[in-house]
Amino acid sequence: MVDRYWLYLNYFYWIENNADYPVYKRRRISGNQTDCSCMFPISSDEIILDLNFLINSSYFNMGVFEINPFNENLVAFSVDLIGNEKYQLFVWDILKARLIPTVQEMTDTYLSARWFVDSIGEFQRVWIYFNGIDTNLGVPNMIYRQCVLECEGHHLNELIYKENDISLTTELSNSGDVNFLFLKIYGQVTTSYLFLASGGKTFPQPKYLFQKENNIIFEIEHNSGFFYIRTNVDEAINFQILRIPISVVQNAFNLSLSLFKNPHLEIVIPHSSSRYLEKMEMYETHLIVWMFESGVRQIIFVDLSSPFIFHIKKFHNERDPSSKVYSLFPGVSDDIDSRTFHAFTSKCVLYSKSSFAVPSQTFTISLLNFNSTLVSYIEIDRFDSKLYEMEYVTINEIGLPLTMIQRKSVTSKNKHRRKVLMLAYGAYGGNFESKFNEEFLPLLDRGILIAVCHPRGDADLGMKWYYQGKYENKINTFIDVNLCLDYLIQKKSRKGWIAFMGRSAGGLIAGNIINKGALHDGIVKAVVSLVPFVDPIFDLLNEKVPWTAFEWKAQFISETNN
């Protein structure tokens, strides 16, 4: 079974899960691909990493998998064989089918690693950078590097950066063209970056990008001499995209990210109160921006020629509210934040779309004409999507979204009233994705309606929707969930016919239902709470618990109620 696939540099990669452990394979791409209707190159398969020959463990979790963009026959990968979320990092030589020996093991790493090269005369020293876990705090607050090739005595793990603020953590990323390595230091409400230019002088010192400011978040990309910045600076709560010449950044210190203080900044996509700019990806000719508008995810394509030309790709029919029940992700993924790969020079953008009633389908969009082509899909045995119907409704004047699915053909004495499983999350500006879930099918086929409430605390309707459900406003999350329950009783079900399920931060909602009336009033009959976060006050008081300090400013502790 093929689990994931992607195009990167000169190869088409995929993962097969037909054995105990994954097998990574690839095919070489011939020429510059412009035909987006045919993603799969016709060439021989090459096994690049078969973990079945390397691992024999009762527990296994894959960490990073990073092809070296400067030498595509080297790959860095990490595994957790214990279950403590501390990964050991290895370097694999694809041509020789062997691990490259290291003088010092790369242990206690986390989920971020990137390749980098710098120059030594005629040679290029090859490094692997990775984030490391502080064993006392249990969070990745350090960035190391280890030399892999042309090392001249530099074989040990070198500490490049350590963050002393216990509410911040570290991560690594590359620009899409891999010309820059970014060292990201971030918390829930602040971000700072250091950067290195690939191929530069030996042991270049990382340089800060912009001033570090509380409540200012940003991410960086690069194209043709400009840094592109997605940021919430200048009260752009739904984010805007700016750009600045690299020459300005390289020759300045402590630059401001504010348009009011930095005349070198240029607006690429302005802030909008109705569009939440969620993520950006860089291609050679276009900037791809994933955004939420009117409760659904869409894509903006920005032609980087001057002046900027926009094309917005919508995936629903405005006249059919049920068409708004879908999920949309980059690549072959089901998580907007997951690591994705793409070929910088490609004219084809890969994305996946599913809904409660339709299993995941993968498409390409051509950057030449913006036409979509189906390239693969998941097929479920004996499943017919036509047997199910979906709804997207908004409740009251604030437009609270409620998405639902039910089976059409269930016979019942109460065909207009069904038993319901309702789910909600309502925290961290996340989104409870309306994606296909095979576990729903046995319930749907027994006549149960599945409903997902999208309360304040999520970000389906933008970051303002999120802020209205955090800190002192957290009570709004519970108010919205009760509004969803009231709607279901009035329109779809009845008292005592509803069960609620909440996971992690959704466990707070479960606790509220149990403690504040919905269960005692007979509205909700059962509550399922999965790995619930139900005791935030005492949990957050103990900073020695991993990730506790990171959570301080995320959801509960504001400037005014610290």
Coordinates of C-alpha atoms in Angstrom, one line a residue:
M1 CA 0.0 0.0 0.0
V2 CA 1.4 3.4 -1.0
D3 CA 1.1 5.7 2.0
R4 CA 2.4 9.1 0.7
Y5 CA 4.1 10.4 -2.4
W6 CA 5.8 13.6 -3.5
L7 CA 7.9 15.3 -6.1
Y8 CA 11.2 16.7 -4.9
L9 CA 14.1 17.9 -7.0
N10 CA 14.9 15.2 -9.6
Y11 CA 12.8 12.4 -8.2
F12 CA 9.3 11.1 -7.5
Y13 CA 9.3 9.6 -4.0
W14 CA 6.8 7.4 -2.2
I15 CA 6.3 5.2 0.9
E16 CA 5.1 1.7 0.9
N17 CA 3.6 0.1 4.0
N18 CA 3.3 -3.6 3.1
A19 CA 5.6 -5.0 5.8
D20 CA 6.3 -4.3 9.5
Y21 CA 8.1 -1.1 8.7
P22 CA 8.0 1.4 5.9
V23 CA 9.9 1.2 2.7
Y24 CA 10.9 4.4 0.9
K25 CA 11.2 4.3 -2.9
R26 CA 11.8 6.7 -5.8
R27 CA 11.8 7.1 -9.6
R28 CA 13.9 9.6 -11.5
I29 CA 12.0 12.4 -13.3
S30 CA 13.1 13.0 -16.9
G31 CA 13.2 16.7 -17.9
N32 CA 11.1 19.6 -16.6
Q33 CA 7.6 18.4 -15.8
T34 CA 4.8 20.6 -17.2
D35 CA 2.1 18.0 -17.9
C36 CA 0.3 17.9 -14.5
S37 CA -2.0 15.1 -15.7
C38 CA 0.8 12.6 -15.4
M39 CA 2.6 12.8 -12.1
F40 CA 4.2 9.3 -12.1
P41 CA 7.4 9.0 -14.1
I42 CA 8.0 5.9 -16.3
S43 CA 11.3 4.7 -15.0
S44 CA 12.6 1.9 -12.8
D45 CA 11.8 1.8 -9.1
E46 CA 14.7 2.4 -6.7
I47 CA 14.6 1.3 -3.0
I48 CA 16.2 4.1 -1.1
L49 CA 15.5 3.0 2.5
D50 CA 14.0 -0.3 3.8
L51 CA 13.6 0.0 7.5
N52 CA 12.7 -3.7 7.7
F53 CA 16.4 -4.5 7.4
L54 CA 17.4 -2.0 10.1
I55 CA 14.7 -2.2 12.8
N56 CA 13.4 -4.9 15.0
S57 CA 11.4 -3.4 17.9
S58 CA 8.1 -3.9 19.6
Y59 CA 7.6 -0.1 19.3
F60 CA 8.3 2.1 16.3
N61 CA 7.5 5.7 15.4
M62 CA 9.0 7.4 12.4
G63 CA 10.5 10.9 12.9
V64 CA 12.1 12.9 10.1
F65 CA 12.9 11.9 6.6
E66 CA 15.1 14.4 4.8
I67 CA 16.6 14.0 1.4
N68 CA 19.8 16.0 1.0
P69 CA 18.9 18.6 -1.7
F70 CA 22.6 19.1 -2.4
N71 CA 23.3 15.4 -2.8
E72 CA 20.2 13.3 -3.4
N73 CA 21.9 10.1 -2.5
L74 CA 22.1 11.0 1.2
V75 CA 19.0 10.9 3.5
A76 CA 18.7 11.7 7.2
F77 CA 16.0 9.8 9.1
S78 CA 15.1 9.4 12.7
V79 CA 13.1 6.8 14.7
D80 CA 11.7 6.5 18.2
L81 CA 11.9 2.8 19.4
I82 CA 10.8 3.4 23.0
G83 CA 7.8 5.7 22.9
N84 CA 9.3 8.7 24.8
E85 CA 9.2 11.0 21.8
K86 CA 13.0 11.2 21.8
Y87 CA 14.4 10.2 18.4
Q88 CA 17.7 9.0 17.2
L89 CA 18.9 10.5 14.0
F90 CA 20.8 8.6 11.3
V91 CA 22.4 9.3 7.9
W92 CA 21.9 6.8 5.1
D93 CA 24.0 6.4 1.9
I94 CA 21.5 5.4 -0.8
L95 CA 24.0 4.2 -3.4
K96 CA 26.0 2.1 -0.9
A97 CA 22.9 1.0 1.1
R98 CA 24.5 1.6 4.4
L99 CA 24.5 3.9 7.4
I100 CA 27.2 6.5 7.4
P101 CA 29.1 6.0 10.7
T102 CA 29.2 9.0 13.1
V103 CA 31.7 9.6 15.9
Q104 CA 29.0 10.8 18.2
E105 CA 25.4 9.5 18.1
M106 CA 22.6 12.0 17.4
T107 CA 20.2 11.0 20.2
D108 CA 17.5 12.9 22.0
T109 CA 16.5 14.7 18.8
Y110 CA 13.0 15.9 17.9
L111 CA 11.0 16.3 14.7
S112 CA 13.1 18.8 12.8
A113 CA 16.2 18.3 10.7
R114 CA 17.7 20.0 7.6
W115 CA 20.7 19.7 5.4
F116 CA 23.2 22.5 4.8
V117 CA 26.5 23.1 3.0
D118 CA 29.3 25.6 3.3
S119 CA 32.4 26.2 1.3
I120 CA 36.0 25.2 2.1
G121 CA 38.1 26.2 -0.9
E122 CA 37.2 23.7 -3.6
F123 CA 35.2 21.5 -1.2
Q124 CA 31.7 21.9 0.3
R125 CA 31.3 20.7 3.9
V126 CA 28.0 18.9 4.3
W127 CA 26.1 19.3 7.6
I128 CA 22.9 17.9 9.1
Y129 CA 21.2 20.4 11.5
F130 CA 18.7 19.1 14.0
N131 CA 16.8 20.2 17.1
G132 CA 17.6 18.5 20.4
I133 CA 15.5 17.9 23.5
D134 CA 16.5 19.3 26.9
T135 CA 16.2 16.1 28.9
N136 CA 15.2 18.1 32.0
L137 CA 12.4 20.1 30.4
G138 CA 11.4 17.5 27.8
V139 CA 11.2 20.1 24.9
P140 CA 13.4 20.8 21.9
N141 CA 15.0 24.1 22.9
M142 CA 18.4 23.4 21.3
I143 CA 19.8 23.3 17.7
Y144 CA 22.8 21.2 16.9
R145 CA 24.7 20.3 13.8
Q146 CA 27.0 17.4 12.8
C147 CA 29.3 17.3 9.8
V148 CA 28.7 14.4 7.4
L149 CA 31.2 14.9 4.5
E150 CA 34.5 16.9 4.1
C151 CA 34.6 17.3 7.8
E152 CA 38.3 17.8 8.6
G153 CA 38.0 16.8 12.2
H154 CA 34.5 18.3 12.9
H155 CA 32.7 15.0 13.7
L156 CA 31.0 15.8 17.1
N157 CA 27.6 17.3 17.6
E158 CA 28.0 21.1 17.8
L159 CA 25.6 23.2 19.8
I160 CA 24.5 26.1 17.5
Y161 CA 21.7 27.6 19.6
K162 CA 20.1 27.1 23.0
E163 CA 16.9 28.9 24.0
N164 CA 16.7 29.8 27.7
D165 CA 13.1 31.0 27.7
I166 CA 11.2 27.9 28.8
S167 CA 8.1 29.0 27.0
L168 CA 9.9 28.9 23.6
T169 CA 11.1 26.0 21.4
T170 CA 13.1 25.5 18.3
E171 CA 12.6 24.2 14.7
L172 CA 14.4 24.1 11.4
S173 CA 13.3 24.9 7.8
N174 CA 14.6 25.6 4.4
S175 CA 13.5 28.1 1.8
G176 CA 11.8 26.5 -1.1
D177 CA 14.8 27.0 -3.3
V178 CA 17.0 25.6 -0.5
N179 CA 19.3 28.6 -0.7
F180 CA 18.7 29.5 2.9
L181 CA 18.5 27.5 6.2
F182 CA 16.2 29.0 8.8
L183 CA 16.5 28.4 12.6
K184 CA 13.1 29.2 14.1
I185 CA 12.6 30.0 17.7
Y186 CA 9.0 30.2 18.5
G187 CA 6.2 30.1 21.1
Q188 CA 2.5 30.4 20.9
V189 CA 2.5 34.2 20.6
T190 CA 6.0 35.1 19.3
T191 CA 8.5 34.1 16.7
S192 CA 12.1 34.9 15.8
Y193 CA 14.3 33.5 13.0
L194 CA 18.0 33.2 12.4
F195 CA 19.2 32.4 8.8
L196 CA 22.2 30.9 7.0
A197 CA 23.0 31.2 3.3
S198 CA 23.9 27.8 1.7
G199 CA 27.3 27.6 0.1
G200 CA 28.7 30.5 2.1
K201 CA 32.0 30.8 4.0
T202 CA 33.1 28.2 6.4
F203 CA 31.2 28.2 9.7
P204 CA 29.0 31.2 9.0
Q205 CA 27.3 32.7 12.0
P206 CA 23.5 32.6 12.0
K207 CA 22.0 36.1 11.6
Y208 CA 18.7 37.3 13.2
L209 CA 15.8 38.3 10.9
F210 CA 14.0 41.3 12.4
Q211 CA 13.4 42.3 16.0
K212 CA 11.8 39.8 18.4
E213 CA 8.5 41.2 19.6
N214 CA 5.8 39.9 21.9
N215 CA 2.6 38.8 20.0
I216 CA 4.3 39.1 16.6
I217 CA 4.4 35.8 14.6
F218 CA 5.9 35.4 11.2
E219 CA 7.3 32.8 8.8
I220 CA 9.9 33.3 6.0
E221 CA 10.4 32.2 2.4
H222 CA 12.8 33.3 -0.3
N223 CA 12.6 33.9 -4.0
S224 CA 14.9 35.8 -6.4
G225 CA 16.6 38.1 -3.9
F226 CA 13.6 38.7 -1.6
F227 CA 12.5 37.4 1.7
Y228 CA 8.7 36.8 1.8
I229 CA 7.1 37.1 5.2
R230 CA 3.7 35.9 6.4
T231 CA 3.1 37.9 9.6
N232 CA 0.5 39.4 11.9
V233 CA 2.5 42.6 12.5
D234 CA 0.7 46.0 12.6
E235 CA -2.5 44.3 14.0
A236 CA -3.0 42.2 11.0
I237 CA -4.6 39.4 13.0
N238 CA -5.5 37.4 9.9
F239 CA -1.9 37.8 8.6
Q240 CA -0.6 39.7 5.7
I241 CA 2.3 38.8 3.3
L242 CA 5.2 41.2 2.9
R243 CA 8.6 41.1 1.2
I244 CA 11.9 42.8 1.6
P245 CA 15.2 42.7 -0.4
I246 CA 17.8 40.3 1.1
S247 CA 20.4 43.0 0.7
V248 CA 18.6 45.2 3.2
V249 CA 18.5 42.3 5.8
Q250 CA 22.1 41.3 5.3
N251 CA 23.4 44.8 5.8
A252 CA 21.2 45.9 8.7
F253 CA 20.8 44.9 12.4
N254 CA 17.6 44.7 14.5
L255 CA 15.3 45.6 11.7
S256 CA 11.6 46.2 12.4
L257 CA 9.0 44.1 10.7
S258 CA 6.4 47.0 10.9
L259 CA 5.4 48.7 7.7
F260 CA 5.3 52.0 9.7
K261 CA 8.9 51.7 10.8
N262 CA 10.6 49.9 7.9
P263 CA 10.3 51.6 4.4
H264 CA 12.0 48.7 2.7
L265 CA 9.0 46.4 3.2
E266 CA 6.5 45.9 0.4
I267 CA 3.0 44.4 0.7
V268 CA 2.4 41.3 -1.4
I269 CA -1.0 40.3 0.0
P270 CA -2.7 42.9 2.3
H271 CA -4.5 42.0 5.5
S272 CA -8.2 41.2 5.2
S273 CA -10.8 40.9 8.0
S274 CA -12.4 38.1 6.0
R275 CA -9.4 36.0 4.9
Y276 CA -7.1 34.2 7.3
L277 CA -3.8 33.5 5.5
E278 CA -2.8 30.2 7.1
K279 CA 0.3 28.9 5.4
M280 CA 2.6 29.7 2.4
E281 CA 4.7 27.7 0.0
M282 CA 7.2 29.0 -2.5
Y283 CA 7.6 27.9 -6.1
E284 CA 9.9 29.4 -8.7
T285 CA 7.1 31.4 -10.4
H286 CA 4.4 31.5 -7.8
L287 CA 3.7 32.0 -4.1
I288 CA 1.1 29.5 -2.9
V289 CA -1.0 30.7 0.1
W290 CA -3.5 28.5 1.9
M291 CA -6.3 30.6 3.5
F292 CA -9.6 30.3 5.2
E293 CA -12.5 32.4 4.0
S294 CA -16.2 31.9 4.9
G295 CA -15.3 28.9 7.0
V296 CA -13.6 26.9 4.2
R297 CA -10.0 26.5 3.1
Q298 CA -9.0 27.9 -0.3
I299 CA -5.8 28.6 -2.2
I300 CA -4.4 31.9 -3.5
F301 CA -1.8 31.7 -6.3
V302 CA 0.4 34.8 -6.5
D303 CA 2.3 35.3 -9.8
L304 CA 5.6 36.8 -8.7
S305 CA 6.0 38.8 -11.8
S306 CA 5.5 42.5 -11.2
P307 CA 2.9 43.7 -10.5
F308 CA 1.6 40.8 -8.5
I309 CA -1.2 38.8 -10.2
F310 CA -3.6 36.8 -8.0
H311 CA -5.7 33.8 -8.8
I312 CA -8.0 32.4 -6.0
K313 CA -9.0 28.7 -6.3
K314 CA -12.3 27.9 -4.6
F315 CA -13.5 24.4 -4.0
H316 CA -17.2 24.8 -3.2
N317 CA -20.4 26.1 -4.8
E318 CA -21.7 29.2 -3.1
R319 CA -25.3 28.1 -3.9
D320 CA -24.9 24.7 -2.3
P321 CA -23.9 25.0 1.4
S322 CA -23.3 21.2 1.7
S323 CA -20.3 21.7 -0.7
K324 CA -18.6 23.6 2.1
V325 CA -18.1 20.3 4.0
Y326 CA -14.6 19.4 2.9
S327 CA -11.0 19.4 3.9
L328 CA -8.1 20.6 1.8
F329 CA -4.4 20.0 2.4
P330 CA -1.0 20.5 0.7
G331 CA 0.4 17.4 -1.0
V332 CA -0.7 13.9 0.1
S333 CA -1.4 14.9 3.7
D334 CA -4.2 15.3 6.2
D335 CA -2.5 17.9 8.4
I336 CA -1.9 21.5 7.3
D337 CA 1.1 21.8 9.5
S338 CA 2.9 18.6 8.4
R339 CA 6.2 18.6 6.6
T340 CA 5.5 18.7 2.8
F341 CA 7.9 18.4 -0.1
H342 CA 7.6 19.8 -3.6
A343 CA 9.9 20.6 -6.5
F344 CA 10.7 24.3 -6.5
T345 CA 10.7 24.5 -10.3
S346 CA 7.6 22.5 -10.8
K347 CA 4.6 23.9 -12.6
C348 CA 2.3 21.4 -10.8
V349 CA 0.9 21.9 -7.3
L350 CA -0.2 18.8 -5.5
Y351 CA -3.1 18.9 -3.0
S352 CA -5.5 16.5 -1.3
K353 CA -9.3 16.9 -0.8
S354 CA -11.8 14.8 1.1
S355 CA -15.1 15.2 3.0
F356 CA -17.1 13.3 5.5
A357 CA -18.7 11.4 2.6
V358 CA -15.8 11.2 0.1
P359 CA -12.4 9.5 0.8
S360 CA -9.2 11.4 0.1
Q361 CA -8.5 12.3 -3.5
T362 CA -5.2 13.8 -4.7
F363 CA -5.1 16.4 -7.5
T364 CA -2.6 18.6 -9.3
I365 CA -3.2 22.2 -10.2
S366 CA -1.3 23.5 -13.2
L367 CA 0.4 26.9 -12.6
L368 CA 0.0 27.5 -16.3
N369 CA -3.8 27.5 -16.5
F370 CA -4.9 26.6 -12.9
N371 CA -6.8 23.5 -14.1
S372 CA -7.1 20.6 -11.7
T373 CA -6.5 17.0 -12.6
L374 CA -7.3 13.9 -10.4
V375 CA -4.1 11.8 -10.1
S376 CA -5.0 9.3 -7.3
Y377 CA -7.7 8.4 -4.8
I378 CA -8.4 6.1 -1.9
E379 CA -11.1 3.4 -2.5
I380 CA -13.0 1.9 0.4
D381 CA -14.5 -1.5 -0.1
R382 CA -18.3 -1.6 -0.3
F383 CA -18.6 2.1 0.3
D384 CA -20.9 4.3 -1.7
S385 CA -20.7 8.0 -1.0
K386 CA -24.1 8.5 -2.7
L387 CA -25.8 6.9 0.3
Y388 CA -24.8 9.8 2.6
E389 CA -25.7 13.4 2.8
M390 CA -23.9 16.3 4.3
E391 CA -25.0 19.7 5.7
Y392 CA -23.3 23.0 6.6
V393 CA -25.4 25.3 8.7
T394 CA -24.6 28.5 10.6
I395 CA -26.3 29.2 14.0
N396 CA -27.4 32.6 15.2
E397 CA -26.1 36.0 14.3
I398 CA -22.4 35.2 14.8
G399 CA -22.5 32.5 12.1
L400 CA -21.4 29.6 14.3
P401 CA -20.6 26.7 11.9
L402 CA -22.0 23.2 12.4
T403 CA -21.2 20.4 9.9
M404 CA -23.1 17.2 9.7
I405 CA -23.3 13.9 7.8
Q406 CA -26.0 11.1 7.9
R407 CA -27.0 8.1 5.9
K408 CA -30.0 8.8 3.6
S409 CA -31.6 5.4 3.5
V410 CA -31.9 4.5 7.2
T411 CA -35.5 3.5 8.0
S412 CA -36.8 4.7 11.4
K413 CA -40.0 5.5 13.1
N414 CA -38.4 8.9 13.8
K415 CA -36.8 9.5 10.4
H416 CA -36.5 13.2 11.1
R417 CA -35.0 12.7 14.5
R418 CA -31.8 10.7 14.9
K419 CA -29.3 9.8 17.6
V420 CA -26.2 12.0 17.4
L421 CA -22.5 11.9 18.0
M422 CA -21.3 15.5 18.3
L423 CA -17.6 16.4 18.3
A424 CA -15.7 19.7 18.9
Y425 CA -12.2 20.9 19.7
G426 CA -12.3 24.7 20.1
A427 CA -8.7 25.6 21.0
Y428 CA -5.3 26.8 19.8
G429 CA -6.8 28.3 16.6
G430 CA -7.0 24.8 15.2
N431 CA -9.7 23.5 12.8
F432 CA -11.7 20.3 13.2
E433 CA -11.3 19.2 9.6
S434 CA -14.3 17.9 7.7
K435 CA -12.3 15.0 6.3
F436 CA -13.2 11.4 5.7
N437 CA -13.1 9.2 8.7
E438 CA -13.7 5.5 8.2
E439 CA -14.5 5.0 11.9
F440 CA -17.7 7.0 11.4
L441 CA -19.1 4.5 8.9
P442 CA -20.5 1.9 11.4
L443 CA -22.3 4.6 13.3
L444 CA -23.7 6.3 10.1
D445 CA -24.9 2.9 8.8
R446 CA -26.8 2.4 12.1
G447 CA -28.7 5.7 11.6
I448 CA -26.6 7.9 13.8
L449 CA -25.9 11.5 12.7
I450 CA -22.3 12.8 13.1
A451 CA -22.1 16.5 13.9
V452 CA -19.0 18.7 14.3
C453 CA -19.4 22.0 16.1
H454 CA -16.8 24.6 15.2
P455 CA -16.9 27.0 18.3
R456 CA -14.9 30.1 19.0
G457 CA -11.4 28.9 19.9
D458 CA -11.0 27.3 16.5
A459 CA -10.0 29.4 13.5
D460 CA -12.5 28.4 10.8
L461 CA -13.7 32.0 10.7
G462 CA -10.3 33.6 11.1
M463 CA -8.0 34.5 14.0
K464 CA -10.7 36.8 15.6
W465 CA -12.8 33.7 16.0
Y466 CA -9.9 32.1 17.8
Y467 CA -9.2 35.0 20.1
Q468 CA -12.8 35.1 21.1
G469 CA -12.4 31.6 22.5
K470 CA -9.2 32.0 24.6
Y471 CA -7.9 33.6 27.7
E472 CA -10.7 35.5 29.5
N473 CA -13.0 34.6 26.6
K474 CA -12.7 30.8 27.0
I475 CA -16.3 30.7 28.2
N476 CA -17.4 31.5 24.6
T477 CA -16.2 28.0 23.5
F478 CA -18.6 26.4 25.9
I479 CA -21.4 28.8 25.0
D480 CA -21.0 27.9 21.3
V481 CA -21.1 24.1 22.0
N482 CA -24.3 24.5 24.0
L483 CA -25.7 26.5 21.0
C484 CA -24.8 23.5 18.7
L485 CA -26.5 21.1 21.2
D486 CA -29.7 23.3 21.2
Y487 CA -29.8 23.3 17.4
L488 CA -29.5 19.6 17.3
I489 CA -32.3 19.1 19.7
Q490 CA -34.6 21.5 17.9
K491 CA -33.8 20.3 14.3
K492 CA -32.2 16.8 14.3
S493 CA -32.5 14.9 17.5
R494 CA -34.0 15.1 21.0
K495 CA -32.9 15.2 24.6
G496 CA -31.0 12.1 25.7
W497 CA -30.2 11.1 22.1
I498 CA -26.8 12.9 21.9
A499 CA -23.3 11.7 22.8
F500 CA -20.3 14.0 22.9
M501 CA -16.7 13.2 22.1
G502 CA -13.8 15.5 22.7
R503 CA -10.0 14.9 22.4
S504 CA -7.1 16.6 24.1
A505 CA -8.2 20.3 24.5
G506 CA -11.6 19.1 23.5
G507 CA -11.6 17.4 26.8
L508 CA -12.2 20.8 28.4
I509 CA -15.6 20.9 26.5
A510 CA -16.3 17.3 27.8
G511 CA -15.6 18.5 31.3
N512 CA -17.9 21.5 30.9
I513 CA -20.7 19.3 29.6
I514 CA -20.3 17.0 32.6
N515 CA -20.0 19.7 35.2
K516 CA -22.1 22.5 33.9
G517 CA -25.5 21.0 33.1
A518 CA -25.8 19.4 29.6
L519 CA -25.3 16.0 31.0
H520 CA -27.4 16.6 34.2
D521 CA -30.2 18.2 32.2
G522 CA -30.5 15.1 30.1
I523 CA -29.4 16.8 26.9
V524 CA -26.3 14.7 26.5
K525 CA -26.5 11.0 27.4
A526 CA -22.8 10.0 27.1
V527 CA -19.4 11.7 27.1
V528 CA -16.3 10.2 25.5
S529 CA -13.1 12.1 26.6
L530 CA -9.9 11.1 24.8
V531 CA -6.5 12.0 26.4
P532 CA -8.4 15.0 27.9
F533 CA -6.9 18.2 29.2
V534 CA -9.3 18.8 32.0
D535 CA -7.2 20.3 34.8
P536 CA -5.4 23.3 33.2
I537 CA -4.9 25.2 36.4
F538 CA -2.8 22.6 38.3
D539 CA -1.2 21.2 35.1
L540 CA 0.1 24.7 34.1
L541 CA 1.5 25.4 37.5
N542 CA 4.1 22.7 37.1
E543 CA 6.6 23.9 34.6
K544 CA 8.6 20.7 34.9
V545 CA 6.0 18.8 33.0
P546 CA 7.1 18.8 29.3
W547 CA 5.5 21.5 27.1
T548 CA 3.7 23.1 30.1
A549 CA 5.6 26.4 29.8
F550 CA 5.0 26.3 26.0
E551 CA 1.3 26.3 26.8
W552 CA 1.3 29.2 29.2
K553 CA 0.5 31.9 26.6
A554 CA -1.3 29.6 24.1
Q555 CA -4.7 29.5 25.6
F556 CA -4.9 30.4 29.3
I557 CA -2.4 33.0 30.5
S558 CA -2.7 36.5 29.0
E559 CA -0.9 39.7 29.7
T560 CA -3.8 40.8 32.0
N561 CA -4.5 37.7 34.0
N562 CA -1.0 36.3 34.5

